[in-house]
Amino acid sequence: MNSLGKVTSDVHETAVGVLDRRVLRMPKTIHVLSLGPMAHGNMIHDVLLELPDFRLFIATDYLGLWAIPKQEPIHVVVLHNTFSSSELEDSCRLIRRRWPHAGILLVHRGESLLEDALYDDRVVPNVAPEVLLSTIQRLKGRWQGWRSGDVEL
């Protein structure tokens, strides 16, 4: 018997206790892609960078989207509405092709220039951090539901 087998055979089962697998799950990292000029994303970047379970990717324009590998599991795209309507539409269509199950969160005040089908939710630029985080969590839940087969898209 190897030394590991000896150690495990000497441990009394009551000393280990019952492990609940739900308690042991580590939080999954949420991959967020921010699309828009850096100056417009500062508040959102600051909120996301302060939290350990977010991985932030930044593309400043449509061409920057092509630099993000499509194999990267992007869960949520935060789209800052600072582009022309054609750039917004092209960006959303590319996002839907490259990461079809990613939620698109539009940051914009007033009327949107986009069709509702091109984005999933909308917040104002000065959104409260807790509202931003809960919206991203909800959009991430949509992605997880797709992965598990619970959500139909």
Coordinates of C-alpha atoms in Angstrom, one line a residue:
M1 CA 0.0 0.0 0.0
N2 CA 1.4 3.4 -0.9
S3 CA 1.7 6.1 1.8
L4 CA -1.4 8.0 0.6
G5 CA -3.5 4.8 0.9
K6 CA -2.1 4.3 4.4
V7 CA -3.0 7.9 5.5
T8 CA -6.6 7.6 4.1
S9 CA -7.1 4.2 5.7
D10 CA -6.1 5.6 9.1
V11 CA -8.5 8.5 9.0
H12 CA -11.7 7.8 11.0
E13 CA -14.9 8.6 8.9
T14 CA -16.4 10.8 11.6
A15 CA -13.4 13.1 11.5
V16 CA -14.1 14.0 7.9
G17 CA -17.8 14.7 8.1
V18 CA -20.2 15.0 5.1
L19 CA -19.2 17.4 2.4
D20 CA -21.9 19.3 0.6
R21 CA -20.8 19.7 -3.0
R22 CA -22.8 22.9 -3.4
V23 CA -20.7 24.5 -0.6
L24 CA -17.5 23.5 -2.2
R25 CA -18.2 25.0 -5.7
M26 CA -15.9 27.9 -6.5
P27 CA -17.5 30.9 -8.0
K28 CA -17.2 30.9 -11.8
T29 CA -15.4 33.8 -13.4
I30 CA -17.7 36.1 -15.4
H31 CA -16.0 37.1 -18.7
V32 CA -17.1 40.6 -19.6
L33 CA -16.2 42.4 -22.8
S34 CA -16.5 46.2 -22.7
L35 CA -16.9 47.7 -26.2
G36 CA -16.4 51.5 -26.5
P37 CA -14.0 54.3 -25.8
M38 CA -12.0 54.0 -22.6
A39 CA -13.3 57.3 -21.3
H40 CA -16.9 56.1 -21.5
G41 CA -16.3 52.8 -19.7
N42 CA -14.3 54.1 -16.7
M43 CA -17.0 53.7 -14.1
I44 CA -18.0 50.2 -15.4
H45 CA -14.3 49.1 -15.6
D46 CA -13.7 50.4 -12.1
V47 CA -16.6 48.4 -10.7
L48 CA -15.7 45.2 -12.5
L49 CA -12.0 45.4 -11.8
E50 CA -12.6 45.7 -8.0
L51 CA -14.3 42.3 -7.9
P52 CA -12.3 39.0 -8.0
D53 CA -14.8 37.0 -10.0
F54 CA -14.8 39.2 -13.2
R55 CA -12.4 39.0 -16.1
L56 CA -12.6 42.2 -18.2
F57 CA -11.7 42.4 -21.9
I58 CA -11.7 45.8 -23.6
A59 CA -12.2 46.6 -27.2
T60 CA -12.4 50.3 -28.1
D61 CA -14.1 49.9 -31.5
Y62 CA -15.5 47.4 -34.0
L63 CA -12.1 46.4 -35.2
G64 CA -11.0 45.7 -31.6
L65 CA -13.7 42.9 -31.5
W66 CA -11.7 40.9 -34.0
A67 CA -8.7 40.9 -31.6
I68 CA -10.6 39.0 -28.9
P69 CA -10.3 35.2 -29.7
K70 CA -13.7 33.8 -30.5
Q71 CA -12.8 30.7 -28.3
E72 CA -12.8 33.1 -25.3
P73 CA -16.1 32.3 -23.3
I74 CA -17.5 35.8 -23.3
H75 CA -20.6 35.8 -21.1
V76 CA -21.7 39.5 -21.3
V77 CA -20.8 42.4 -23.6
V78 CA -21.2 45.9 -22.3
L79 CA -21.7 48.0 -25.3
H80 CA -21.3 51.8 -24.9
N81 CA -23.6 53.6 -27.3
T82 CA -21.0 56.1 -28.6
F83 CA -20.9 54.7 -32.1
S84 CA -23.0 55.5 -35.2
S85 CA -26.1 53.4 -35.7
S86 CA -24.4 51.3 -38.4
E87 CA -21.3 50.7 -36.2
L88 CA -23.6 49.7 -33.3
E89 CA -25.6 47.3 -35.5
D90 CA -22.4 45.8 -37.1
S91 CA -20.9 45.3 -33.6
C92 CA -24.0 43.6 -32.3
R93 CA -24.2 41.3 -35.3
L94 CA -20.5 40.4 -35.0
I95 CA -21.0 39.7 -31.2
R96 CA -24.0 37.5 -31.9
R97 CA -22.0 35.5 -34.5
R98 CA -18.8 35.1 -32.5
W99 CA -20.4 34.6 -29.0
P100 CA -24.0 33.7 -29.8
H101 CA -25.0 33.1 -26.2
A102 CA -23.4 36.2 -24.7
G103 CA -25.8 38.8 -23.2
I104 CA -25.4 42.3 -24.7
L105 CA -25.9 45.2 -22.2
L106 CA -26.3 48.5 -23.9
V107 CA -25.2 51.6 -21.9
H108 CA -27.2 54.5 -23.3
R109 CA -29.4 57.4 -22.2
G110 CA -32.6 58.1 -24.1
E111 CA -33.9 56.3 -27.2
S112 CA -31.9 53.5 -28.6
L113 CA -30.7 53.4 -32.2
L114 CA -30.8 49.6 -32.2
E115 CA -33.5 47.1 -32.8
D116 CA -34.5 45.3 -29.5
A117 CA -33.3 42.0 -30.9
L118 CA -29.7 43.2 -31.1
Y119 CA -29.3 43.7 -27.4
D120 CA -30.6 42.0 -24.2
D121 CA -30.8 44.8 -21.7
R122 CA -30.1 48.5 -21.3
V123 CA -28.8 50.8 -18.5
V124 CA -28.0 54.5 -18.2
P125 CA -24.4 55.6 -18.2
N126 CA -24.4 56.6 -14.5
V127 CA -26.0 53.3 -13.4
A128 CA -25.5 52.4 -9.7
P129 CA -22.8 49.8 -9.3
E130 CA -25.2 47.3 -7.6
V131 CA -27.7 47.6 -10.5
L132 CA -24.9 47.1 -13.0
L133 CA -23.6 44.0 -11.2
S134 CA -27.1 42.5 -10.8
T135 CA -27.8 43.1 -14.5
I136 CA -24.5 41.4 -15.5
Q137 CA -25.2 38.5 -13.1
R138 CA -28.7 38.0 -14.7
L139 CA -27.3 38.1 -18.2
K140 CA -24.6 35.6 -17.1
G141 CA -27.3 33.4 -15.7
R142 CA -28.9 33.3 -19.2
W143 CA -25.6 32.1 -20.6
Q144 CA -25.3 29.4 -17.8
G145 CA -28.9 28.3 -18.5
W146 CA -28.0 27.9 -22.2
R147 CA -24.9 25.8 -21.2
S148 CA -27.0 23.6 -19.0
G149 CA -29.9 23.3 -21.4
D150 CA -32.4 25.1 -19.1
V151 CA -32.9 28.2 -21.3
E152 CA -34.0 28.3 -24.9
L153 CA -32.7 31.1 -27.0

